[in-house]
Every structure is written in C-alpha cells, then in structure tokens.
PDB file of C-alpha atoms in Angstrom:
ATOM      1  CA  GLN A 855       0.000   0.000   0.000  1.00 87.00           C
ATOM      2  CA  GLY A 856       1.447   3.309  -1.061  1.00 93.00           C
ATOM      3  CA  GLN A 857       1.848   6.177   1.342  1.00 96.00           C
ATOM      4  CA  LEU A 858       2.688   9.807   0.704  1.00 98.00           C
ATOM      5  CA  VAL A 859       3.782  12.187   3.441  1.00 97.00           C
ATOM      6  CA  GLU A 860       4.015  15.912   2.735  1.00 97.00           C
ATOM      7  CA  SER A 861       6.027  18.461   4.656  1.00 97.00           C
ATOM      8  CA  GLY A 862       7.232  22.011   4.297  1.00 97.00           C
ATOM      9  CA  GLY A 863       4.041  23.998   4.537  1.00 96.00           C
ATOM     10  CA  GLY A 864       3.692  27.009   6.778  1.00 97.00           C
ATOM     11  CA  LEU A 865       3.243  30.751   6.956  1.00 98.00           C
ATOM     12  CA  VAL A 866       5.100  33.000   4.546  1.00 98.00           C
ATOM     13  CA  GLN A 867       4.841  36.658   3.615  1.00 98.00           C
ATOM     14  CA  PRO A 868       3.687  37.721   0.141  1.00 98.00           C
ATOM     15  CA  GLY A 869       6.587  37.495  -2.271  1.00 98.00           C
ATOM     16  CA  GLY A 870       8.260  34.812  -0.193  1.00 98.00           C
ATOM     17  CA  SER A 871       9.210  31.233  -0.971  1.00 98.00           C
ATOM     18  CA  LEU A 872       8.537  27.781   0.390  1.00 98.00           C
ATOM     19  CA  ARG A 873       9.585  24.300  -0.630  1.00 98.00           C
ATOM     20  CA  LEU A 874       7.164  21.441  -0.164  1.00 98.00           C
ATOM     21  CA  SER A 875       8.392  17.859   0.012  1.00 98.00           C
ATOM     22  CA  CYS A 876       6.524  14.611  -0.419  1.00 98.00           C
ATOM     23  CA  ALA A 877       8.147  11.356   0.634  1.00 98.00           C
ATOM     24  CA  ALA A 878       6.697   8.195  -0.879  1.00 98.00           C
ATOM     25  CA  SER A 879       6.811   4.665   0.463  1.00 97.00           C
ATOM     26  CA  GLY A 880       5.267   1.354  -0.562  1.00 95.00           C
ATOM     27  CA  ILE A 881       5.393   2.132  -4.284  1.00 95.00           C
ATOM     28  CA  VAL A 882       7.924   1.841  -7.080  1.00 95.00           C
ATOM     29  CA  PHE A 883       8.432   5.584  -7.020  1.00 97.00           C
ATOM     30  CA  SER A 884      10.399   5.873 -10.243  1.00 97.00           C
ATOM     31  CA  VAL A 885       7.520   4.724 -12.475  1.00 97.00           C
ATOM     32  CA  TYR A 886       4.883   6.975 -10.939  1.00 98.00           C
ATOM     33  CA  THR A 887       3.784  10.332 -12.245  1.00 98.00           C
ATOM     34  CA  MET A 888       3.968  12.588  -9.211  1.00 98.00           C
ATOM     35  CA  GLY A 889       1.913  15.683  -8.718  1.00 98.00           C
ATOM     36  CA  TRP A 890       0.885  18.516  -6.468  1.00 98.00           C
ATOM     37  CA  TYR A 891      -2.707  19.621  -6.167  1.00 98.00           C
ATOM     38  CA  ARG A 892      -4.412  22.256  -4.074  1.00 97.00           C
ATOM     39  CA  GLN A 893      -7.956  22.718  -2.906  1.00 94.00           C
ATOM     40  CA  VAL A 894      -9.723  25.826  -1.757  1.00 87.00           C
ATOM     41  CA  PRO A 895     -12.773  25.120   0.431  1.00 85.00           C
ATOM     42  CA  GLY A 896     -15.883  24.850  -1.695  1.00 89.00           C
ATOM     43  CA  LYS A 897     -13.966  24.262  -4.907  1.00 90.00           C
ATOM     44  CA  GLN A 898     -12.613  21.253  -6.727  1.00 93.00           C
ATOM     45  CA  ARG A 899      -9.091  20.093  -6.116  1.00 93.00           C
ATOM     46  CA  GLU A 900      -6.935  21.504  -8.900  1.00 96.00           C
ATOM     47  CA  LEU A 901      -3.670  20.354 -10.397  1.00 98.00           C
ATOM     48  CA  VAL A 902      -0.773  22.651  -9.572  1.00 98.00           C
ATOM     49  CA  ALA A 903       2.096  20.742 -11.175  1.00 98.00           C
ATOM     50  CA  GLU A 904       2.935  17.253 -12.324  1.00 98.00           C
ATOM     51  CA  ILE A 905       6.129  15.432 -13.251  1.00 98.00           C
ATOM     52  CA  THR A 906       6.278  12.157 -15.137  1.00 98.00           C
ATOM     53  CA  SER A 907       8.681   9.298 -14.611  1.00 97.00           C
ATOM     54  CA  GLY A 908      10.690  10.684 -17.495  1.00 96.00           C
ATOM     55  CA  GLY A 909      10.867  14.154 -16.009  1.00 97.00           C
ATOM     56  CA  SER A 910       8.309  15.928 -18.199  1.00 98.00           C
ATOM     57  CA  THR A 911       6.426  18.609 -16.321  1.00 98.00           C
ATOM     58  CA  VAL A 912       3.042  20.300 -16.500  1.00 98.00           C
ATOM     59  CA  TYR A 913       1.997  23.431 -14.606  1.00 98.00           C
ATOM     60  CA  ALA A 914      -1.225  25.249 -13.989  1.00 97.00           C
ATOM     61  CA  ASP A 915      -1.241  28.612 -15.732  1.00 97.00           C
ATOM     62  CA  SER A 916      -1.578  30.362 -12.392  1.00 95.00           C
ATOM     63  CA  VAL A 917       1.790  29.080 -11.152  1.00 97.00           C
ATOM     64  CA  LYS A 918       3.896  29.004 -14.319  1.00 98.00           C
ATOM     65  CA  GLY A 919       7.157  30.832 -13.800  1.00 97.00           C
ATOM     66  CA  ARG A 920       6.720  30.839 -10.009  1.00 98.00           C
ATOM     67  CA  PHE A 921       6.587  27.166  -9.005  1.00 98.00           C
ATOM     68  CA  THR A 922       8.957  24.348  -9.959  1.00 98.00           C
ATOM     69  CA  ILE A 923       8.297  20.658  -9.476  1.00 98.00           C
ATOM     70  CA  SER A 924      11.185  18.204  -9.261  1.00 98.00           C
ATOM     71  CA  ARG A 925      11.791  14.669  -8.138  1.00 98.00           C
ATOM     72  CA  ASP A 926      14.633  12.678  -6.615  1.00 98.00           C
ATOM     73  CA  ASN A 927      14.215   9.007  -7.435  1.00 98.00           C
ATOM     74  CA  THR A 928      17.070   8.098  -5.089  1.00 97.00           C
ATOM     75  CA  LYS A 929      15.050   9.504  -2.182  1.00 98.00           C
ATOM     76  CA  ASP A 930      11.550   8.626  -3.424  1.00 98.00           C
ATOM     77  CA  THR A 931      10.664  12.266  -2.942  1.00 98.00           C
ATOM     78  CA  VAL A 932       8.980  14.930  -5.029  1.00 98.00           C
ATOM     79  CA  TYR A 933       9.383  18.638  -4.356  1.00 98.00           C
ATOM     80  CA  LEU A 934       7.475  21.794  -5.132  1.00 98.00           C
ATOM     81  CA  GLN A 935       9.563  24.945  -4.987  1.00 98.00           C
ATOM     82  CA  MET A 936       7.205  27.895  -4.667  1.00 98.00           C
ATOM     83  CA  SER A 937       8.393  31.449  -5.208  1.00 98.00           C
ATOM     84  CA  SER A 938       6.720  34.842  -5.443  1.00 98.00           C
ATOM     85  CA  LEU A 939       3.918  33.515  -3.297  1.00 98.00           C
ATOM     86  CA  GLN A 940       0.694  35.488  -3.178  1.00 97.00           C
ATOM     87  CA  PRO A 941      -2.266  35.419  -0.789  1.00 96.00           C
ATOM     88  CA  GLU A 942      -4.306  33.562  -3.402  1.00 95.00           C
ATOM     89  CA  ASP A 943      -1.852  30.658  -3.107  1.00 97.00           C
ATOM     90  CA  THR A 944      -3.101  30.102   0.432  1.00 97.00           C
ATOM     91  CA  THR A 945      -4.699  26.692   0.795  1.00 97.00           C
ATOM     92  CA  VAL A 946      -3.918  23.034   1.464  1.00 97.00           C
ATOM     93  CA  TYR A 947      -1.512  21.352  -0.938  1.00 98.00           C
ATOM     94  CA  TYR A 948      -1.738  17.639  -1.633  1.00 98.00           C
ATOM     95  CA  CYS A 949       0.830  15.302  -3.111  1.00 98.00           C
ATOM     96  CA  SER A 950      -0.313  12.653  -5.579  1.00 98.00           C
ATOM     97  CA  ALA A 951       1.124   9.540  -7.164  1.00 98.00           C
ATOM     98  CA  ARG A 952      -0.411   8.140 -10.345  1.00 96.00           C
ATOM     99  CA  PHE A 953       0.362   4.903 -12.170  1.00 95.00           C
ATOM    100  CA  ALA A 954      -1.459   1.627 -11.683  1.00 85.00           C
ATOM    101  CA  HIS A 955      -3.071   3.191  -8.628  1.00 89.00           C
ATOM    102  CA  PHE A 956      -3.697   6.710  -7.470  1.00 94.00           C
ATOM    103  CA  TYR A 957      -2.513   7.829  -4.071  1.00 97.00           C
ATOM    104  CA  TRP A 958      -2.997  11.049  -2.126  1.00 97.00           C
ATOM    105  CA  GLY A 959      -1.047  12.500   0.739  1.00 97.00           C
ATOM    106  CA  GLN A 960      -2.726  14.001   3.776  1.00 96.00           C
ATOM    107  CA  GLY A 961      -2.033  17.580   2.726  1.00 96.00           C
ATOM    108  CA  THR A 962       0.092  20.411   4.026  1.00 97.00           C
ATOM    109  CA  ARG A 963      -1.211  23.916   4.596  1.00 97.00           C
ATOM    110  CA  VAL A 964       0.380  26.959   3.016  1.00 98.00           C
ATOM    111  CA  THR A 965      -0.605  30.390   4.274  1.00 98.00           C
ATOM    112  CA  VAL A 966       0.590  33.518   2.498  1.00 98.00           C
ATOM    113  CA  SER A 967      -0.078  36.558   4.625  1.00 97.00           C
ATOM    114  CA  SER A 968       1.611  39.646   5.959  1.00 95.00           C
TER     115      SER A 968
END
C-alpha cells in the first residue's frame, strides 16, 4: 500500500518562498507520475504541477514561472519549490502519485499573509 507524506508547509509573507516535500513509500516511485494539487474550500481540487517518470512537467497557468516541481528518485521524494507567493496561493496542498493506482497524501497547509 502506497503512502505519501508531505512536509514544508507554513506561513510565509507575500513574495516569499517555500519548498514542499513529499516522501513516498510502498510504491515503485520511479515509475509513478507525481503531482501537487491544491484545494480551496468549496472548490474542486486543482492540479498545480505534475512530473512524469521521465521528467516531463506540466503546470497550472496560475503558477507558471513561479513554481517548480522536481523529483529525486534516489530519495523517493517529489518537491514543489514555490516562489513569489501570493495570498491567493493560500490553501492546502496535496501530493499525488499516479500509475497503476492513485494515491494522495494528507495535505500540508500553506498560508501567504503579511
């Protein structure tokens, strides 16, 4: 059974940066497409960024140029480097793993506020 554990969320001022991490276990990490989603209360969970096993990436338009997704297959970990954070980026961020199965992490909260 796969498990994803996020870390790195917290409070940051507008214009600041944070790096989220997601450590995977119980899966063959290298074959999974890994992603980051976020969900504002009352709205659907939306894709923020995704990285395939081959390293191809996809970003939501709202984060292009500000966020960078990366993965370290030696550590079974995916990262989301977030820069130029704005108040509208405030929400819970979820890690995902997609291949034969789909797994979610428990979420980590990011708050952008002065």
